[in-house]
Amino acid sequence: MNAKPDVQLPAVSVIMPVLNEERHLRGAVQAILAQEYAGEMEVVIALGPSKDRTDEIAAELVRETASDSKRVHTVPNPTGRTPAALNAAIKASRHPIVVRVDGHGMLSPNYIATAVRLLEETGAQNVGGIMHAEGENDWEHAVAAAMTSKIGVGNAAFHTGGEAGPAETVYLGVFRRAALEQQGGYNEEFIRAQDWELNFRIREAGGLIWFSPELRVSYRPRPSVKALAKQYKDYGRWRHVVARYHSGSINLRYLAPPTAVCAIAAGIVVGAALTPLGFVIPGGYLAAIVLGSLPAGKGLPLKARLQIPVALATMHMCWGFGFLTSPRSLARRVIASRRPAVRVDAAS
């Protein structure tokens, strides 16, 4: 029997924006270098102005891989902004498949091989999968449980899983370089939600975005209540920008947190000023997140389970507050920077 000829796998560029990632950077890069992928690969790290040992660790990784087939390179990102970092890394990279990874994300061993296969099978311009939050201490375990539960994030497929198929956007993403170049990369006005905006342009141009639960990235949650609160306030703030940028993109899942914030605030005011019945609303919310944390915390240590309601309330309230206080001026600036989608067939 004749052996099948070897199939030439496309070369891959992995791009990584980093800022203050000394805790996870080495592990994230090692997970990339250990990928079960036979094609050529490079890693390009875009370095923001970190205040910890991130730059030093990145320099070590460059030296350690200088003679390897899978080499690590760095490029500067003086703004510290994620979309600028991504564009700088894309420009410095050279291969036809571009894999986005964050400095606190750990790729599963067959992530790149699976993504390349899915790009070929589906004809998609971008494929992505599940953002699987995993903690390393009790607080992070609590946040991870909240972020992977429906009471925490609703029915978001890239958090909780779902069927493979077309999607509006995906977590991180594995792109065809041609699609990135045709759309001019990321819109740098989108400090957050830049993935959604780029995927919107790709879809508007006729391209396919594909979600698959086969793709899995382990994500390290924010290490404190303060950091989680800022993250989710920014998420809500920028989701309102997206809603103003594209009026058809909002749904009930996104409206739930701001509605909860308004209802709880009104209940507290009514309860304090008029009748104790007003406290039924905040009391009901508290009961709901406590009860909802029970299945979410199954198998976790007691200290982690007790912190899940805190994580849930932080996520919901800060997301809702960010959404409600998102200034129209921010949306106007972003809308003014709108880039027209470039049709894939027209540019190829």
mmCIF file of N, CA and C in Angstrom, residues 264-324:
data_model
loop_
_atom_site.group_PDB
_atom_site.id
_atom_site.type_symbol
_atom_site.label_atom_id
_atom_site.label_comp_id
_atom_site.label_asym_id
_atom_site.label_seq_id
_atom_site.Cartn_x
_atom_site.Cartn_y
_atom_site.Cartn_z
ATOM 1 N N ILE A 264 -32.504 47.837 41.232
ATOM 2 C CA ILE A 264 -31.968 47.735 42.593
ATOM 3 C C ILE A 264 -31.811 49.122 43.210
ATOM 4 N N ALA A 265 -31.283 50.073 42.423
ATOM 5 C CA ALA A 265 -31.142 51.438 42.929
ATOM 6 C C ALA A 265 -32.502 52.020 43.298
ATOM 7 N N ALA A 266 -33.498 51.807 42.432
ATOM 8 C CA ALA A 266 -34.842 52.317 42.720
ATOM 9 C C ALA A 266 -35.425 51.652 43.952
ATOM 10 N N GLY A 267 -35.201 50.343 44.102
ATOM 11 C CA GLY A 267 -35.711 49.631 45.268
ATOM 12 C C GLY A 267 -35.114 50.141 46.562
ATOM 13 N N ILE A 268 -33.807 50.445 46.543
ATOM 14 C CA ILE A 268 -33.155 50.959 47.746
ATOM 15 C C ILE A 268 -33.699 52.345 48.105
ATOM 16 N N VAL A 269 -33.878 53.205 47.090
ATOM 17 C CA VAL A 269 -34.408 54.556 47.343
ATOM 18 C C VAL A 269 -35.824 54.473 47.898
ATOM 19 N N VAL A 270 -36.665 53.657 47.264
ATOM 20 C CA VAL A 270 -38.052 53.505 47.725
ATOM 21 C C VAL A 270 -38.082 52.905 49.125
ATOM 22 N N GLY A 271 -37.240 51.913 49.350
ATOM 23 C CA GLY A 271 -37.203 51.263 50.659
ATOM 24 C C GLY A 271 -36.763 52.198 51.758
ATOM 25 N N ALA A 272 -35.802 53.072 51.443
ATOM 26 C CA ALA A 272 -35.294 53.993 52.458
ATOM 27 C C ALA A 272 -36.221 55.176 52.672
ATOM 28 N N ALA A 273 -36.891 55.642 51.606
ATOM 29 C CA ALA A 273 -37.660 56.877 51.693
ATOM 30 C C ALA A 273 -39.156 56.671 51.875
ATOM 31 N N LEU A 274 -39.709 55.541 51.387
ATOM 32 C CA LEU A 274 -41.158 55.391 51.377
ATOM 33 C C LEU A 274 -41.647 54.169 52.141
ATOM 34 N N THR A 275 -41.257 53.008 51.685
ATOM 35 C CA THR A 275 -41.775 51.789 52.293
ATOM 36 C C THR A 275 -40.734 50.677 52.239
ATOM 37 N N PRO A 276 -40.650 49.871 53.295
ATOM 38 C CA PRO A 276 -39.698 48.759 53.283
ATOM 39 C C PRO A 276 -39.930 47.763 52.155
ATOM 40 N N LEU A 277 -41.098 47.805 51.526
ATOM 41 C CA LEU A 277 -41.359 46.899 50.408
ATOM 42 C C LEU A 277 -40.376 47.125 49.257
ATOM 43 N N GLY A 278 -39.814 48.349 49.193
ATOM 44 C CA GLY A 278 -38.838 48.619 48.135
ATOM 45 C C GLY A 278 -37.623 47.718 48.215
ATOM 46 N N PHE A 279 -37.293 47.246 49.439
ATOM 47 C CA PHE A 279 -36.106 46.397 49.609
ATOM 48 C C PHE A 279 -36.325 44.987 49.063
ATOM 49 N N VAL A 280 -37.556 44.690 48.638
ATOM 50 C CA VAL A 280 -37.820 43.374 48.041
ATOM 51 C C VAL A 280 -36.965 43.169 46.791
ATOM 52 N N ILE A 281 -36.756 44.237 46.020
ATOM 53 C CA ILE A 281 -36.008 44.097 44.754
ATOM 54 C C ILE A 281 -34.537 43.774 45.019
ATOM 55 N N PRO A 282 -33.800 44.593 45.789
ATOM 56 C CA PRO A 282 -32.407 44.197 46.053
ATOM 57 C C PRO A 282 -32.297 42.895 46.833
ATOM 58 N N GLY A 283 -33.278 42.656 47.734
ATOM 59 C CA GLY A 283 -33.263 41.392 48.468
ATOM 60 C C GLY A 283 -33.480 40.203 47.552
ATOM 61 N N GLY A 284 -34.393 40.357 46.594
ATOM 62 C CA GLY A 284 -34.633 39.284 45.632
ATOM 63 C C GLY A 284 -33.426 39.012 44.768
ATOM 64 N N TYR A 285 -32.730 40.081 44.349
ATOM 65 C CA TYR A 285 -31.508 39.901 43.548
ATOM 66 C C TYR A 285 -30.442 39.161 44.359
ATOM 67 N N LEU A 286 -30.263 39.576 45.614
ATOM 68 C CA LEU A 286 -29.273 38.919 46.473
ATOM 69 C C LEU A 286 -29.599 37.435 46.633
ATOM 70 N N ALA A 287 -30.864 37.135 46.850
ATOM 71 C CA ALA A 287 -31.262 35.728 46.985
ATOM 72 C C ALA A 287 -30.999 34.959 45.699
ATOM 73 N N ALA A 288 -31.247 35.603 44.558
ATOM 74 C CA ALA A 288 -31.055 34.933 43.268
ATOM 75 C C ALA A 288 -29.595 34.581 43.030
ATOM 76 N N ILE A 289 -28.668 35.502 43.322
ATOM 77 C CA ILE A 289 -27.268 35.189 43.062
ATOM 78 C C ILE A 289 -26.706 34.199 44.086
ATOM 79 N N VAL A 290 -27.238 34.229 45.313
ATOM 80 C CA VAL A 290 -26.803 33.236 46.304
ATOM 81 C C VAL A 290 -27.254 31.841 45.876
ATOM 82 N N LEU A 291 -28.524 31.716 45.473
ATOM 83 C CA LEU A 291 -29.029 30.416 45.019
ATOM 84 C C LEU A 291 -28.342 29.979 43.728
ATOM 85 N N GLY A 292 -28.112 30.927 42.824
ATOM 86 C CA GLY A 292 -27.462 30.598 41.562
ATOM 87 C C GLY A 292 -26.019 30.197 41.723
ATOM 88 N N SER A 293 -25.392 30.643 42.807
ATOM 89 C CA SER A 293 -23.983 30.297 43.030
ATOM 90 C C SER A 293 -23.816 28.854 43.500
ATOM 91 N N LEU A 294 -24.901 28.237 43.993
ATOM 92 C CA LEU A 294 -24.785 26.872 44.522
ATOM 93 C C LEU A 294 -24.392 25.864 43.440
ATOM 94 N N PRO A 295 -25.133 25.776 42.317
ATOM 95 C CA PRO A 295 -24.688 24.861 41.264
ATOM 96 C C PRO A 295 -23.390 25.313 40.606
ATOM 97 N N ALA A 296 -23.180 26.623 40.513
ATOM 98 C CA ALA A 296 -21.958 27.122 39.880
ATOM 99 C C ALA A 296 -20.715 26.729 40.670
ATOM 100 N N GLY A 297 -20.842 26.628 41.988
ATOM 101 C CA GLY A 297 -19.681 26.341 42.824
ATOM 102 C C GLY A 297 -19.492 24.881 43.170
ATOM 103 N N LYS A 298 -20.240 24.010 42.517
ATOM 104 C CA LYS A 298 -20.138 22.583 42.819
ATOM 105 C C LYS A 298 -18.709 22.081 42.660
ATOM 106 N N GLY A 299 -18.197 21.431 43.713
ATOM 107 C CA GLY A 299 -16.854 20.862 43.670
ATOM 108 C C GLY A 299 -15.747 21.794 44.107
ATOM 109 N N LEU A 300 -16.061 23.068 44.370
ATOM 110 C CA LEU A 300 -15.044 24.028 44.780
ATOM 111 C C LEU A 300 -14.899 24.047 46.297
ATOM 112 N N PRO A 301 -13.757 24.511 46.811
ATOM 113 C CA PRO A 301 -13.593 24.676 48.260
ATOM 114 C C PRO A 301 -14.624 25.668 48.805
ATOM 115 N N LEU A 302 -14.933 25.527 50.085
ATOM 116 C CA LEU A 302 -15.946 26.379 50.712
ATOM 117 C C LEU A 302 -15.630 27.858 50.549
ATOM 118 N N LYS A 303 -14.368 28.243 50.753
ATOM 119 C CA LYS A 303 -14.005 29.661 50.660
ATOM 120 C C LYS A 303 -14.265 30.200 49.262
ATOM 121 N N ALA A 304 -14.034 29.402 48.245
ATOM 122 C CA ALA A 304 -14.306 29.832 46.875
ATOM 123 C C ALA A 304 -15.813 29.941 46.641
ATOM 124 N N ARG A 305 -16.580 28.973 47.130
ATOM 125 C CA ARG A 305 -18.030 28.996 46.925
ATOM 126 C C ARG A 305 -18.654 30.222 47.572
ATOM 127 N N LEU A 306 -18.148 30.604 48.748
ATOM 128 C CA LEU A 306 -18.700 31.768 49.452
ATOM 129 C C LEU A 306 -18.449 33.074 48.706
ATOM 130 N N GLN A 307 -17.434 33.099 47.833
ATOM 131 C CA GLN A 307 -17.099 34.323 47.098
ATOM 132 C C GLN A 307 -17.788 34.431 45.743
ATOM 133 N N ILE A 308 -18.473 33.373 45.313
ATOM 134 C CA ILE A 308 -19.143 33.426 44.009
ATOM 135 C C ILE A 308 -20.207 34.523 43.955
ATOM 136 N N PRO A 309 -21.072 34.685 44.982
ATOM 137 C CA PRO A 309 -22.041 35.797 44.915
ATOM 138 C C PRO A 309 -21.369 37.162 44.793
ATOM 139 N N VAL A 310 -20.207 37.344 45.424
ATOM 140 C CA VAL A 310 -19.483 38.613 45.309
ATOM 141 C C VAL A 310 -19.032 38.818 43.859
ATOM 142 N N ALA A 311 -18.505 37.741 43.254
ATOM 143 C CA ALA A 311 -18.070 37.837 41.860
ATOM 144 C C ALA A 311 -19.250 38.136 40.934
ATOM 145 N N LEU A 312 -20.366 37.446 41.159
ATOM 146 C CA LEU A 312 -21.549 37.667 40.318
ATOM 147 C C LEU A 312 -22.056 39.097 40.432
ATOM 148 N N ALA A 313 -22.185 39.586 41.674
ATOM 149 C CA ALA A 313 -22.675 40.954 41.869
ATOM 150 C C ALA A 313 -21.721 41.969 41.254
ATOM 151 N N THR A 314 -20.417 41.760 41.389
ATOM 152 C CA THR A 314 -19.425 42.663 40.803
ATOM 153 C C THR A 314 -19.569 42.704 39.289
ATOM 154 N N MET A 315 -19.680 41.528 38.676
ATOM 155 C CA MET A 315 -19.823 41.453 37.219
ATOM 156 C C MET A 315 -21.096 42.148 36.745
ATOM 157 N N HIS A 316 -22.226 41.789 37.362
ATOM 158 C CA HIS A 316 -23.516 42.339 36.924
ATOM 159 C C HIS A 316 -23.599 43.852 37.135
ATOM 160 N N MET A 317 -23.289 44.291 38.367
ATOM 161 C CA MET A 317 -23.475 45.694 38.704
ATOM 162 C C MET A 317 -22.489 46.589 37.960
ATOM 163 N N CYS A 318 -21.244 46.163 37.826
ATOM 164 C CA CYS A 318 -20.250 47.000 37.152
ATOM 165 C C CYS A 318 -20.495 47.041 35.649
ATOM 166 N N TRP A 319 -20.904 45.912 35.070
ATOM 167 C CA TRP A 319 -21.252 45.894 33.651
ATOM 168 C C TRP A 319 -22.432 46.841 33.410
ATOM 169 N N GLY A 320 -23.458 46.721 34.249
ATOM 170 C CA GLY A 320 -24.625 47.573 34.092
ATOM 171 C C GLY A 320 -24.306 49.039 34.289
ATOM 172 N N PHE A 321 -23.489 49.350 35.301
ATOM 173 C CA PHE A 321 -23.098 50.739 35.553
ATOM 174 C C PHE A 321 -22.307 51.293 34.375
ATOM 175 N N GLY A 322 -21.382 50.494 33.851
ATOM 176 C CA GLY A 322 -20.601 50.933 32.701
ATOM 177 C C GLY A 322 -21.474 51.207 31.493
ATOM 178 N N PHE A 323 -22.468 50.349 31.279
ATOM 179 C CA PHE A 323 -23.391 50.525 30.151
ATOM 180 C C PHE A 323 -24.183 51.819 30.307
ATOM 181 N N LEU A 324 -24.706 52.054 31.510
ATOM 182 C CA LEU A 324 -25.553 53.221 31.753
ATOM 183 C C LEU A 324 -24.784 54.536 31.685
#
